[in-house]
Amino acid sequence: MKNIQVIDGAINASYSIFAATDEEFEAIFPRKGQDIEFSEDFFRRAKAEAATAIMKRIWERRVDKKEVVGIHGTLFYGLPEKKKFYERKREPVIDWRYVP
């Protein structure tokens, strides 16, 4: 199992972490070394029905943050403005064009 942190644009976002099987993780993060994804890209690539089924299973596997041993990927929901910071869809990222 791999841990995915989900970040959404809600003012009360909880930055929750969920467990995904290796197959689910690879469906969300398909490229070698990829650890960042945006929900709209995942749903477009995997097709909405398949992506919804994967996420339904993942939503049932919330992991208590105190018990997490590593975060393997970050999935952004409804934050397309973040794409410019994660063009390569990999951590770590510091794009000095956006640092004051």
Short mmCIF file of N, CA and C in Angstrom, two decimals:
data_model
loop_
_atom_site.label_atom_id
_atom_site.label_comp_id
_atom_site.label_asym_id
_atom_site.label_seq_id
_atom_site.Cartn_x
_atom_site.Cartn_y
_atom_site.Cartn_z
N MET A 1 0.84 -1.18 0.00
CA MET A 1 0.00 0.00 0.00
C MET A 1 0.89 1.25 0.00
N LYS A 2 0.40 2.28 -0.68
CA LYS A 2 1.09 3.56 -0.73
C LYS A 2 0.16 4.64 -0.25
N ASN A 3 0.73 5.65 0.39
CA ASN A 3 -0.06 6.74 0.96
C ASN A 3 -0.13 7.92 0.00
N ILE A 4 -1.35 8.45 -0.16
CA ILE A 4 -1.59 9.60 -1.02
C ILE A 4 -2.21 10.70 -0.16
N GLN A 5 -1.59 11.88 -0.20
CA GLN A 5 -2.18 13.03 0.48
C GLN A 5 -3.06 13.76 -0.53
N VAL A 6 -4.27 14.07 -0.11
CA VAL A 6 -5.23 14.76 -0.98
C VAL A 6 -5.36 16.19 -0.48
N ILE A 7 -5.15 17.12 -1.41
CA ILE A 7 -5.24 18.54 -1.09
C ILE A 7 -6.29 19.15 -2.00
N ASP A 8 -7.28 19.79 -1.39
CA ASP A 8 -8.30 20.45 -2.20
C ASP A 8 -8.37 21.93 -1.85
N GLY A 9 -9.19 22.65 -2.56
CA GLY A 9 -9.25 24.09 -2.40
C GLY A 9 -10.19 24.59 -1.32
N ALA A 10 -10.76 23.70 -0.54
CA ALA A 10 -11.69 24.12 0.50
C ALA A 10 -10.97 24.90 1.60
N ILE A 11 -11.63 25.90 2.14
CA ILE A 11 -11.06 26.70 3.22
C ILE A 11 -10.75 25.83 4.44
N ASN A 12 -11.52 24.75 4.60
CA ASN A 12 -11.31 23.85 5.73
C ASN A 12 -10.66 22.53 5.30
N ALA A 13 -9.83 22.58 4.27
CA ALA A 13 -9.17 21.38 3.78
C ALA A 13 -8.40 20.70 4.91
N SER A 14 -8.47 19.38 4.95
CA SER A 14 -7.83 18.63 6.04
C SER A 14 -6.52 17.99 5.62
N TYR A 15 -6.18 18.03 4.31
CA TYR A 15 -4.94 17.42 3.82
C TYR A 15 -4.86 15.96 4.25
N SER A 16 -5.96 15.28 4.08
CA SER A 16 -6.08 13.89 4.52
C SER A 16 -5.18 12.97 3.71
N ILE A 17 -4.89 11.83 4.31
CA ILE A 17 -4.04 10.82 3.69
C ILE A 17 -4.83 9.53 3.57
N PHE A 18 -4.69 8.90 2.40
CA PHE A 18 -5.42 7.68 2.11
C PHE A 18 -4.46 6.63 1.58
N ALA A 19 -4.76 5.37 1.85
CA ALA A 19 -3.95 4.26 1.35
C ALA A 19 -4.48 3.79 0.01
N ALA A 20 -3.54 3.52 -0.90
CA ALA A 20 -3.88 3.01 -2.22
C ALA A 20 -3.07 1.75 -2.49
N THR A 21 -3.68 0.81 -3.17
CA THR A 21 -2.93 -0.36 -3.60
C THR A 21 -1.90 0.09 -4.64
N ASP A 22 -0.94 -0.76 -4.92
CA ASP A 22 0.06 -0.43 -5.94
C ASP A 22 -0.61 -0.16 -7.29
N GLU A 23 -1.61 -0.95 -7.63
CA GLU A 23 -2.31 -0.78 -8.91
C GLU A 23 -3.06 0.56 -8.95
N GLU A 24 -3.74 0.90 -7.86
CA GLU A 24 -4.45 2.18 -7.80
C GLU A 24 -3.47 3.35 -7.89
N PHE A 25 -2.37 3.24 -7.17
CA PHE A 25 -1.35 4.29 -7.18
C PHE A 25 -0.82 4.49 -8.60
N GLU A 26 -0.52 3.41 -9.28
CA GLU A 26 0.01 3.50 -10.64
C GLU A 26 -1.00 4.07 -11.62
N ALA A 27 -2.29 3.84 -11.37
CA ALA A 27 -3.32 4.43 -12.22
C ALA A 27 -3.36 5.95 -12.04
N ILE A 28 -3.14 6.41 -10.83
CA ILE A 28 -3.18 7.84 -10.55
C ILE A 28 -1.86 8.51 -10.95
N PHE A 29 -0.75 7.86 -10.68
CA PHE A 29 0.59 8.41 -10.94
C PHE A 29 1.31 7.48 -11.93
N PRO A 30 0.99 7.55 -13.22
CA PRO A 30 1.46 6.54 -14.17
C PRO A 30 2.92 6.65 -14.60
N ARG A 31 3.50 7.83 -14.54
CA ARG A 31 4.87 8.00 -15.04
C ARG A 31 5.90 7.62 -13.98
N LYS A 32 7.01 7.10 -14.41
CA LYS A 32 8.10 6.75 -13.50
C LYS A 32 8.54 8.00 -12.74
N GLY A 33 8.56 7.89 -11.41
CA GLY A 33 8.99 9.00 -10.57
C GLY A 33 7.91 10.03 -10.29
N GLN A 34 6.76 9.90 -10.92
CA GLN A 34 5.69 10.87 -10.71
C GLN A 34 5.10 10.71 -9.32
N ASP A 35 4.95 11.84 -8.59
CA ASP A 35 4.32 11.78 -7.28
C ASP A 35 3.36 12.94 -7.05
N ILE A 36 3.05 13.67 -8.11
CA ILE A 36 2.06 14.75 -8.08
C ILE A 36 1.07 14.48 -9.20
N GLU A 37 -0.23 14.66 -8.90
CA GLU A 37 -1.24 14.56 -9.94
C GLU A 37 -2.39 15.50 -9.61
N PHE A 38 -3.11 15.86 -10.65
CA PHE A 38 -4.27 16.73 -10.53
C PHE A 38 -5.50 15.91 -10.92
N SER A 39 -6.55 16.03 -10.12
CA SER A 39 -7.72 15.17 -10.32
C SER A 39 -8.26 15.25 -11.74
N GLU A 40 -8.31 16.45 -12.31
CA GLU A 40 -8.87 16.58 -13.66
C GLU A 40 -8.02 15.83 -14.69
N ASP A 41 -6.70 15.80 -14.50
CA ASP A 41 -5.84 15.04 -15.42
C ASP A 41 -6.06 13.55 -15.24
N PHE A 42 -6.15 13.10 -14.01
CA PHE A 42 -6.39 11.68 -13.73
C PHE A 42 -7.73 11.23 -14.30
N PHE A 43 -8.79 12.00 -14.04
CA PHE A 43 -10.12 11.61 -14.51
C PHE A 43 -10.21 11.62 -16.03
N ARG A 44 -9.51 12.54 -16.67
CA ARG A 44 -9.50 12.60 -18.13
C ARG A 44 -8.74 11.40 -18.70
N ARG A 45 -7.60 11.10 -18.14
CA ARG A 45 -6.75 10.01 -18.63
C ARG A 45 -7.39 8.64 -18.37
N ALA A 46 -7.87 8.42 -17.16
CA ALA A 46 -8.39 7.10 -16.77
C ALA A 46 -9.84 6.90 -17.15
N LYS A 47 -10.47 7.94 -17.63
CA LYS A 47 -11.91 7.95 -17.93
C LYS A 47 -12.67 8.05 -16.60
N ALA A 48 -13.68 8.88 -16.57
CA ALA A 48 -14.39 9.23 -15.34
C ALA A 48 -14.90 8.02 -14.57
N GLU A 49 -15.48 7.04 -15.26
CA GLU A 49 -16.07 5.88 -14.57
C GLU A 49 -14.99 5.07 -13.84
N ALA A 50 -13.89 4.80 -14.51
CA ALA A 50 -12.81 4.03 -13.88
C ALA A 50 -12.16 4.82 -12.75
N ALA A 51 -11.93 6.10 -12.97
CA ALA A 51 -11.32 6.95 -11.95
C ALA A 51 -12.22 7.05 -10.72
N THR A 52 -13.52 7.17 -10.94
CA THR A 52 -14.46 7.24 -9.83
C THR A 52 -14.43 5.95 -9.02
N ALA A 53 -14.36 4.81 -9.68
CA ALA A 53 -14.31 3.52 -8.98
C ALA A 53 -13.03 3.40 -8.15
N ILE A 54 -11.91 3.83 -8.71
CA ILE A 54 -10.65 3.80 -7.97
C ILE A 54 -10.74 4.69 -6.74
N MET A 55 -11.21 5.90 -6.93
CA MET A 55 -11.27 6.85 -5.81
C MET A 55 -12.27 6.40 -4.75
N LYS A 56 -13.36 5.76 -5.14
CA LYS A 56 -14.34 5.25 -4.17
C LYS A 56 -13.66 4.27 -3.21
N ARG A 57 -12.83 3.40 -3.76
CA ARG A 57 -12.12 2.44 -2.91
C ARG A 57 -11.10 3.15 -2.01
N ILE A 58 -10.38 4.10 -2.57
CA ILE A 58 -9.36 4.82 -1.81
C ILE A 58 -9.99 5.63 -0.68
N TRP A 59 -11.13 6.27 -0.93
CA TRP A 59 -11.79 7.09 0.11
C TRP A 59 -12.12 6.26 1.35
N GLU A 60 -12.25 4.96 1.19
CA GLU A 60 -12.58 4.09 2.33
C GLU A 60 -11.35 3.74 3.17
N ARG A 61 -10.17 4.17 2.73
CA ARG A 61 -8.93 3.80 3.42
C ARG A 61 -8.19 5.04 3.95
N ARG A 62 -8.87 5.83 4.72
CA ARG A 62 -8.22 6.99 5.34
C ARG A 62 -7.19 6.48 6.34
N VAL A 63 -6.03 7.15 6.38
CA VAL A 63 -4.95 6.77 7.28
C VAL A 63 -4.77 7.89 8.30
N ASP A 64 -4.72 7.52 9.57
CA ASP A 64 -4.47 8.48 10.63
C ASP A 64 -3.08 9.07 10.42
N LYS A 65 -2.98 10.38 10.38
CA LYS A 65 -1.69 11.02 10.12
C LYS A 65 -0.61 10.63 11.12
N LYS A 66 -1.00 10.32 12.33
CA LYS A 66 -0.01 9.92 13.34
C LYS A 66 0.58 8.55 13.04
N GLU A 67 -0.08 7.79 12.18
CA GLU A 67 0.38 6.45 11.86
C GLU A 67 1.05 6.35 10.48
N VAL A 68 1.11 7.46 9.77
CA VAL A 68 1.65 7.46 8.42
C VAL A 68 3.16 7.25 8.45
N VAL A 69 3.61 6.35 7.59
CA VAL A 69 5.04 6.15 7.40
C VAL A 69 5.32 6.50 5.94
N GLY A 70 5.46 7.78 5.69
CA GLY A 70 5.75 8.26 4.35
C GLY A 70 4.51 8.62 3.55
N ILE A 71 4.67 9.64 2.73
CA ILE A 71 3.65 10.03 1.76
C ILE A 71 4.26 9.80 0.40
N HIS A 72 3.61 8.99 -0.41
CA HIS A 72 4.17 8.58 -1.69
C HIS A 72 3.68 9.42 -2.85
N GLY A 73 2.58 10.14 -2.66
CA GLY A 73 2.04 10.98 -3.73
C GLY A 73 1.09 12.02 -3.19
N THR A 74 0.91 13.08 -3.99
CA THR A 74 -0.03 14.15 -3.65
C THR A 74 -1.01 14.29 -4.79
N LEU A 75 -2.30 14.29 -4.45
CA LEU A 75 -3.36 14.44 -5.44
C LEU A 75 -4.10 15.75 -5.14
N PHE A 76 -4.04 16.69 -6.09
CA PHE A 76 -4.72 17.96 -5.95
C PHE A 76 -6.11 17.87 -6.55
N TYR A 77 -7.10 18.36 -5.83
CA TYR A 77 -8.49 18.42 -6.30
C TYR A 77 -8.89 19.87 -6.44
N GLY A 78 -9.33 20.26 -7.63
CA GLY A 78 -9.87 21.60 -7.84
C GLY A 78 -8.86 22.72 -7.64
N LEU A 79 -7.61 22.47 -7.93
CA LEU A 79 -6.57 23.49 -7.78
C LEU A 79 -5.72 23.59 -9.04
N PRO A 80 -6.34 23.85 -10.18
CA PRO A 80 -5.57 23.91 -11.43
C PRO A 80 -4.51 25.00 -11.43
N GLU A 81 -4.68 26.02 -10.61
CA GLU A 81 -3.68 27.09 -10.55
C GLU A 81 -2.35 26.61 -9.98
N LYS A 82 -2.33 25.47 -9.34
CA LYS A 82 -1.09 24.89 -8.80
C LYS A 82 -0.24 24.22 -9.87
N LYS A 83 -0.82 23.94 -11.03
CA LYS A 83 -0.10 23.22 -12.07
C LYS A 83 1.20 23.92 -12.47
N LYS A 84 1.22 25.23 -12.46
CA LYS A 84 2.44 25.94 -12.87
C LYS A 84 3.60 25.67 -11.91
N PHE A 85 3.30 25.29 -10.69
CA PHE A 85 4.35 24.98 -9.72
C PHE A 85 4.85 23.54 -9.84
N TYR A 86 4.05 22.69 -10.48
CA TYR A 86 4.37 21.26 -10.56
C TYR A 86 4.33 20.78 -12.01
N GLU A 87 4.99 21.50 -12.88
CA GLU A 87 4.96 21.16 -14.31
C GLU A 87 5.47 19.76 -14.58
N ARG A 88 6.44 19.31 -13.82
CA ARG A 88 7.01 17.96 -14.01
C ARG A 88 6.25 16.89 -13.24
N LYS A 89 5.33 17.33 -12.38
CA LYS A 89 4.53 16.42 -11.55
C LYS A 89 5.41 15.53 -10.66
N ARG A 90 6.45 16.17 -10.11
CA ARG A 90 7.37 15.46 -9.21
C ARG A 90 7.78 16.39 -8.08
N GLU A 91 8.00 15.81 -6.92
CA GLU A 91 8.60 16.50 -5.79
C GLU A 91 10.09 16.23 -5.83
N PRO A 92 10.95 17.00 -5.25
CA PRO A 92 10.68 18.33 -4.74
C PRO A 92 10.63 19.33 -5.89
N VAL A 93 9.95 20.42 -5.63
CA VAL A 93 9.86 21.45 -6.66
C VAL A 93 10.06 22.81 -6.03
N ILE A 94 10.96 23.53 -6.58
CA ILE A 94 11.10 24.95 -6.24
C ILE A 94 11.29 25.66 -7.56
N ASP A 95 10.27 26.33 -8.00
CA ASP A 95 10.35 27.06 -9.25
C ASP A 95 10.63 28.52 -8.88
N TRP A 96 11.85 28.91 -9.02
CA TRP A 96 12.30 30.22 -8.57
C TRP A 96 11.59 31.36 -9.29
N ARG A 97 10.89 31.09 -10.38
CA ARG A 97 10.12 32.15 -11.04
C ARG A 97 9.00 32.64 -10.13
N TYR A 98 8.58 31.83 -9.17
CA TYR A 98 7.43 32.18 -8.34
C TYR A 98 7.80 32.49 -6.91
N VAL A 99 9.09 32.60 -6.62
CA VAL A 99 9.55 32.93 -5.27
C VAL A 99 9.93 34.40 -5.23
N PRO A 100 9.30 35.18 -4.33
CA PRO A 100 9.61 36.62 -4.27
C PRO A 100 11.01 36.89 -3.78
#
